[in-house]
Short mmCIF file of C-alpha atoms and ligand atoms in Angstrom, two decimals:
data_model
loop_
_atom_site.label_atom_id
_atom_site.label_comp_id
_atom_site.label_asym_id
_atom_site.label_seq_id
_atom_site.Cartn_x
_atom_site.Cartn_y
_atom_site.Cartn_z
CA MET A 67 2.00 0.11 -12.55
CA ALA A 68 3.92 3.15 -13.89
CA GLN A 69 7.66 2.58 -13.73
CA ASP A 70 9.97 4.82 -11.71
CA ASN A 71 12.70 6.23 -13.97
CA ILE A 72 12.93 9.67 -12.34
CA TYR A 73 16.71 9.40 -11.84
CA ALA A 74 17.49 7.38 -14.99
CA THR A 75 19.01 10.31 -16.91
CA GLU A 76 21.92 12.36 -15.64
CA GLN A 77 20.88 15.60 -13.92
CA THR A 78 23.29 18.54 -13.76
CA GLN A 79 22.08 19.29 -10.25
CA VAL A 80 20.03 16.74 -8.32
CA ALA A 81 17.27 18.54 -6.42
CA PRO A 82 16.34 17.47 -2.87
CA PHE A 83 13.76 14.66 -2.94
CA SER A 84 10.13 15.72 -2.53
CA PHE A 85 6.80 13.88 -2.66
CA ASP A 86 5.52 15.78 -5.69
CA GLU A 87 3.29 14.73 -8.61
CA GLU A 88 6.18 13.09 -10.48
CA VAL A 89 6.90 10.84 -7.47
CA VAL A 90 3.23 10.17 -6.77
CA ALA A 91 2.74 8.92 -10.36
CA VAL A 92 5.32 6.14 -9.87
CA PHE A 93 5.19 5.72 -6.09
CA PRO A 94 4.04 2.06 -5.77
CA ASP A 95 6.78 0.92 -8.19
CA MET A 96 9.39 3.15 -6.51
CA ILE A 97 8.75 1.92 -2.98
CA GLU A 98 8.44 -1.77 -3.94
CA ARG A 99 11.74 -1.74 -5.87
CA SER A 100 13.55 0.40 -3.25
CA VAL A 101 12.46 -0.88 0.17
CA PRO A 102 13.35 -4.52 0.83
CA GLY A 103 10.47 -6.29 2.55
CA TYR A 104 7.90 -3.55 1.83
CA THR A 105 5.29 -5.82 0.22
CA LEU A 106 5.63 -8.35 3.05
CA LEU A 107 5.43 -5.67 5.75
CA LEU A 108 1.99 -4.43 4.69
CA PRO A 109 -0.08 -7.57 5.47
CA LEU A 110 2.04 -8.23 8.57
CA ILE A 111 1.29 -4.73 9.89
CA GLY A 112 -2.38 -5.44 9.21
CA GLN A 113 -2.05 -8.67 11.16
CA ILE A 114 -0.46 -6.93 14.16
CA ALA A 115 -3.17 -4.27 14.03
CA SER A 116 -5.87 -6.93 14.00
CA ARG A 117 -4.49 -8.21 17.33
CA TYR A 118 -4.12 -4.82 19.05
CA ALA A 119 -7.05 -2.80 17.70
CA GLN A 120 -9.53 -2.10 20.48
CA PRO A 121 -13.28 -1.74 19.97
CA HIS A 122 -14.42 1.90 19.56
CA SER A 123 -10.87 3.22 19.20
CA ARG A 124 -8.89 4.98 16.46
CA CYS A 125 -6.10 3.53 14.33
CA TYR A 126 -3.66 5.94 12.68
CA ASP A 127 -1.57 5.65 9.50
CA LEU A 128 0.82 8.62 9.75
CA GLY A 129 2.54 9.49 6.45
CA CYS A 130 0.07 7.31 4.57
CA SER A 131 1.24 8.12 1.00
CA LEU A 132 -1.22 6.22 -1.23
CA GLY A 133 -2.75 4.44 1.75
CA ALA A 134 -1.12 1.00 1.55
CA VAL A 135 -1.06 0.60 5.36
CA MET A 136 -4.48 2.18 5.78
CA LEU A 137 -5.93 -0.37 3.31
CA ALA A 138 -4.20 -3.25 5.14
CA LEU A 139 -5.66 -2.02 8.44
CA ARG A 140 -9.07 -1.62 6.88
CA GLN A 141 -8.98 -5.15 5.54
CA GLN A 142 -7.74 -6.85 8.67
CA ILE A 143 -9.29 -4.98 11.63
CA LYS A 144 -12.48 -6.70 12.73
CA GLN A 145 -13.15 -5.00 16.10
CA GLU A 146 -16.41 -3.12 16.37
CA GLY A 147 -16.51 0.66 16.10
CA CYS A 148 -12.93 1.31 14.91
CA ARG A 149 -12.09 4.35 12.77
CA ILE A 150 -8.92 4.86 10.77
CA THR A 151 -7.22 8.25 10.41
CA ALA A 152 -4.71 8.39 7.54
CA VAL A 153 -2.53 11.50 7.30
CA ASP A 154 -0.08 12.88 4.75
CA ASN A 155 1.13 16.41 4.08
CA ALA A 156 1.78 15.93 0.35
CA PRO A 157 -1.31 17.21 -1.52
CA ALA A 158 -0.66 14.99 -4.57
CA MET A 159 -0.43 11.88 -2.34
CA ILE A 160 -3.68 12.65 -0.54
CA GLU A 161 -5.49 13.39 -3.80
CA LYS A 162 -4.49 10.04 -5.32
CA CYS A 163 -5.04 8.20 -2.03
CA ARG A 164 -8.61 9.55 -1.94
CA LYS A 165 -9.25 8.10 -5.43
CA ILE A 166 -7.79 4.72 -4.44
CA LEU A 167 -9.88 4.66 -1.27
CA ALA A 168 -13.06 5.43 -3.23
CA GLN A 169 -12.39 2.40 -5.48
CA THR A 170 -11.83 0.03 -2.56
CA GLY A 171 -14.46 -1.74 -0.53
CA GLY A 172 -14.45 -1.94 3.25
CA THR A 173 -16.61 -1.19 6.24
CA VAL A 174 -14.18 0.52 8.64
CA PRO A 175 -14.63 4.30 8.24
CA VAL A 176 -11.54 6.25 7.14
CA ASP A 177 -10.73 9.93 7.72
CA LEU A 178 -8.17 11.02 5.15
CA VAL A 179 -6.37 14.14 6.34
CA GLU A 180 -3.96 16.44 4.47
CA ALA A 181 -1.79 17.74 7.31
CA ASP A 182 1.58 17.63 8.96
CA ILE A 183 1.73 14.65 11.31
CA SER A 184 3.24 16.97 13.93
CA GLU A 185 -0.01 18.88 14.07
CA VAL A 186 -2.65 16.15 13.93
CA PRO A 187 -4.32 15.28 17.25
CA ILE A 188 -3.78 11.65 18.30
CA GLU A 189 -6.68 10.54 20.48
CA GLN A 190 -8.27 7.30 21.70
CA ALA A 191 -5.70 5.37 19.69
CA SER A 192 -5.16 1.63 19.93
CA VAL A 193 -2.82 1.30 16.91
CA VAL A 194 -0.53 3.94 15.40
CA VAL A 195 1.63 3.16 12.36
CA LEU A 196 4.60 5.19 11.12
CA ASN A 197 5.69 3.13 8.09
CA PHE A 198 8.86 4.86 6.86
CA THR A 199 7.67 8.36 7.79
CA LEU A 200 9.52 9.43 10.96
CA GLN A 201 12.75 9.37 8.94
CA PHE A 202 11.47 12.37 6.95
CA LEU A 203 10.62 14.46 10.02
CA PRO A 204 13.35 16.89 11.16
CA PRO A 205 15.16 15.10 14.06
CA ALA A 206 14.41 18.00 16.45
CA GLN A 207 10.66 17.30 16.06
CA ARG A 208 10.82 13.54 16.62
CA ASP A 209 10.76 13.42 20.45
CA THR A 210 7.64 15.58 20.59
CA LEU A 211 5.78 13.51 18.00
CA ILE A 212 6.61 10.21 19.71
CA GLN A 213 5.50 11.67 23.07
CA ARG A 214 2.21 12.87 21.53
CA ILE A 215 1.64 9.39 20.07
CA TYR A 216 2.33 7.77 23.45
CA ASP A 217 -0.04 10.21 25.20
CA GLY A 218 -2.77 9.56 22.62
CA LEU A 219 -2.57 5.77 22.91
CA LEU A 220 -4.98 3.86 25.15
CA PRO A 221 -3.49 1.47 27.72
CA GLY A 222 -2.39 -1.64 25.82
CA GLY A 223 -2.09 0.34 22.57
CA VAL A 224 0.83 -0.06 20.16
CA LEU A 225 3.01 1.96 17.84
CA ILE A 226 4.47 0.19 14.79
CA LEU A 227 7.51 2.15 13.65
CA SER A 228 9.27 1.15 10.40
CA GLU A 229 12.47 2.98 9.48
CA LYS A 230 15.60 2.84 7.37
CA VAL A 231 18.30 2.72 10.04
CA ILE A 232 22.05 3.11 10.53
CA PHE A 233 24.06 0.27 12.06
CA GLU A 234 27.14 0.24 14.23
CA PRO A 235 29.92 -0.63 13.77
CA VAL A 236 30.45 1.10 10.42
CA GLU A 237 31.57 -2.18 8.76
CA LEU A 238 28.12 -3.67 9.42
CA ASP A 239 26.43 -0.50 8.15
CA ASN A 240 28.54 -0.58 4.97
CA LEU A 241 27.59 -4.22 4.37
CA LEU A 242 23.85 -3.60 4.82
CA VAL A 243 23.96 -0.49 2.61
CA ARG A 244 25.76 -2.52 -0.08
CA LEU A 245 23.17 -5.29 0.20
CA HIS A 246 20.41 -2.68 -0.13
CA HIS A 247 22.04 -1.33 -3.28
CA ASP A 248 22.35 -4.90 -4.62
CA PHE A 249 18.60 -5.26 -3.98
CA LYS A 250 17.93 -2.10 -6.01
CA ARG A 251 20.22 -3.30 -8.83
CA ALA A 252 18.44 -6.67 -8.88
CA ASN A 253 15.18 -4.71 -9.25
CA GLY A 254 16.45 -2.93 -12.36
CA TYR A 255 17.85 0.34 -10.98
CA SER A 256 21.11 1.48 -12.65
CA GLU A 257 24.22 2.80 -10.84
CA LEU A 258 23.25 6.32 -11.96
CA GLU A 259 19.71 5.97 -10.56
CA ILE A 260 21.01 4.61 -7.25
CA SER A 261 23.59 7.35 -6.88
CA GLN A 262 21.31 10.28 -7.92
CA LYS A 263 18.52 9.04 -5.61
CA ARG A 264 21.04 8.86 -2.78
CA THR A 265 22.04 12.48 -3.42
CA ALA A 266 18.38 13.57 -3.55
CA LEU A 267 17.68 11.97 -0.18
CA GLU A 268 20.67 13.55 1.59
CA ASN A 269 19.41 15.78 4.42
CA VAL A 270 15.82 14.75 3.53
CA LEU A 271 15.77 11.17 4.84
CA ILE A 272 17.73 11.27 8.10
CA SER A 273 18.28 7.80 9.57
CA GLU A 274 19.05 6.99 13.18
CA THR A 275 20.28 3.81 14.88
CA ILE A 276 17.95 1.25 16.48
CA PRO A 277 19.25 2.21 19.98
CA GLN A 278 18.40 5.88 19.27
CA HIS A 279 14.83 4.89 18.36
CA GLN A 280 14.55 2.57 21.36
CA LYS A 281 15.80 5.30 23.74
CA ARG A 282 13.27 7.84 22.43
CA LEU A 283 10.40 5.34 22.67
CA ARG A 284 11.41 4.28 26.19
CA GLN A 285 11.74 7.90 27.29
CA ALA A 286 8.25 8.61 26.02
CA GLY A 287 7.00 5.87 28.35
CA PHE A 288 6.58 2.76 26.16
CA ALA A 289 6.80 -0.34 28.36
CA SER A 290 8.40 -2.51 25.68
CA VAL A 291 10.13 -1.79 22.39
CA ASP A 292 11.12 -4.70 20.16
CA VAL A 293 12.38 -5.21 16.62
CA TRP A 294 9.88 -7.55 14.95
CA PHE A 295 11.05 -7.20 11.32
CA GLN A 296 14.31 -6.56 9.51
CA ALA A 297 15.37 -6.64 5.86
CA PHE A 298 18.95 -5.36 5.54
CA ASN A 299 18.95 -1.76 6.88
CA PHE A 300 15.14 -1.50 7.00
CA VAL A 301 13.53 -2.44 10.30
CA SER A 302 10.19 -2.29 12.04
CA LEU A 303 9.75 -1.85 15.79
CA LEU A 304 6.75 -2.67 17.95
CA ALA A 305 6.34 -0.38 20.95
CA LYS A 306 3.66 -1.25 23.50
CA LYS A 307 2.11 1.14 26.01
C1 GEK B 20 3.47 3.30 2.90
N1 GEK B 20 3.61 4.81 4.82
O1 GEK B 20 3.21 3.14 1.69
N2 GEK B 20 3.58 15.04 7.80
C2 GEK B 20 2.82 14.23 7.03
N3 GEK B 20 3.32 13.40 6.09
C3 GEK B 20 4.65 13.43 5.91
C4 GEK B 20 5.51 14.25 6.66
C5 GEK B 20 4.93 15.09 7.64
N4 GEK B 20 5.66 15.90 8.39
N5 GEK B 20 6.78 14.04 6.24
C6 GEK B 20 6.73 13.12 5.26
N6 GEK B 20 5.44 12.74 5.05
C7 GEK B 20 3.75 4.70 3.36
C8 GEK B 20 5.12 5.13 2.89
S1 GEK B 20 6.62 7.36 2.40
C9 GEK B 20 8.14 6.57 2.60
C10 GEK B 20 5.58 6.41 3.48
C11 GEK B 20 9.05 6.61 1.46
C12 GEK B 20 4.94 11.75 4.10
C13 GEK B 20 5.39 11.96 2.68
O2 GEK B 20 4.58 12.90 2.00
C14 GEK B 20 5.28 10.54 2.13
O3 GEK B 20 4.03 10.31 1.53
C15 GEK B 20 5.46 9.64 3.35
O4 GEK B 20 5.46 10.51 4.48
C16 GEK B 20 6.74 8.84 3.35
O5 GEK B 20 3.55 2.38 3.72
O6 GEK B 20 8.69 7.14 0.39
O7 GEK B 20 10.22 6.10 1.63
#
């Protein structure tokens, strides 16, 4: 796996983070060393999907990157007649994801779509996954997307929403941010890498609190919204229609 050292040397001006070819080349290493719990989340999301997938329905991986969730869904969903739609708007991600998909076995058909998740129709869905994607969508567009997901879900369908979140009070947030940075240090990132990555993500990754997410999901109509996973300031919610 190619190692992420994008921020290892000092940059005079750190550009805003983008999912370009440089990032795509090191993405699996970057996300595993940066997101606590990521490698555990993938099979667990597959397991949840295997419970909630409905025969002859669609399952969505929105912001699929290299398809890690899509592959977990494909492996674990056994219901008859399911189709997976995996969407990302970064051309380099979709291109590499297509290659990975071609090298992987599996019987569930996959539609790989290069598009903005705000524009992709969500229909006949039993499972929708946003694994660390909503945080990159401008906040003003989030209500509409969540409402479209709710409307596109079948009765009994679920949304799995994983996000980096902010905590209140600020002392708790500071502690969890420090623990996250300790996690990155323990995975070999230097102070310079941690600080330059933080600058790059400013105004690109916009976190909200768990109550903000819960309120939006409830307002869209979800009957229940529960945290089912947490690793420091990274959480995953399960919202049921
Ligand atoms: C995983 N889910 O490995 N439309 C489509 N894609 C988008 C949009 C948008 N508006 N905004 C961002 N993306 C993956 C990890 S990464 C998370 C998800 C991270 C895409 C973006 O191109 C990138 O591939 C992905 O969302 C976010 O489980 O890198 O922290």
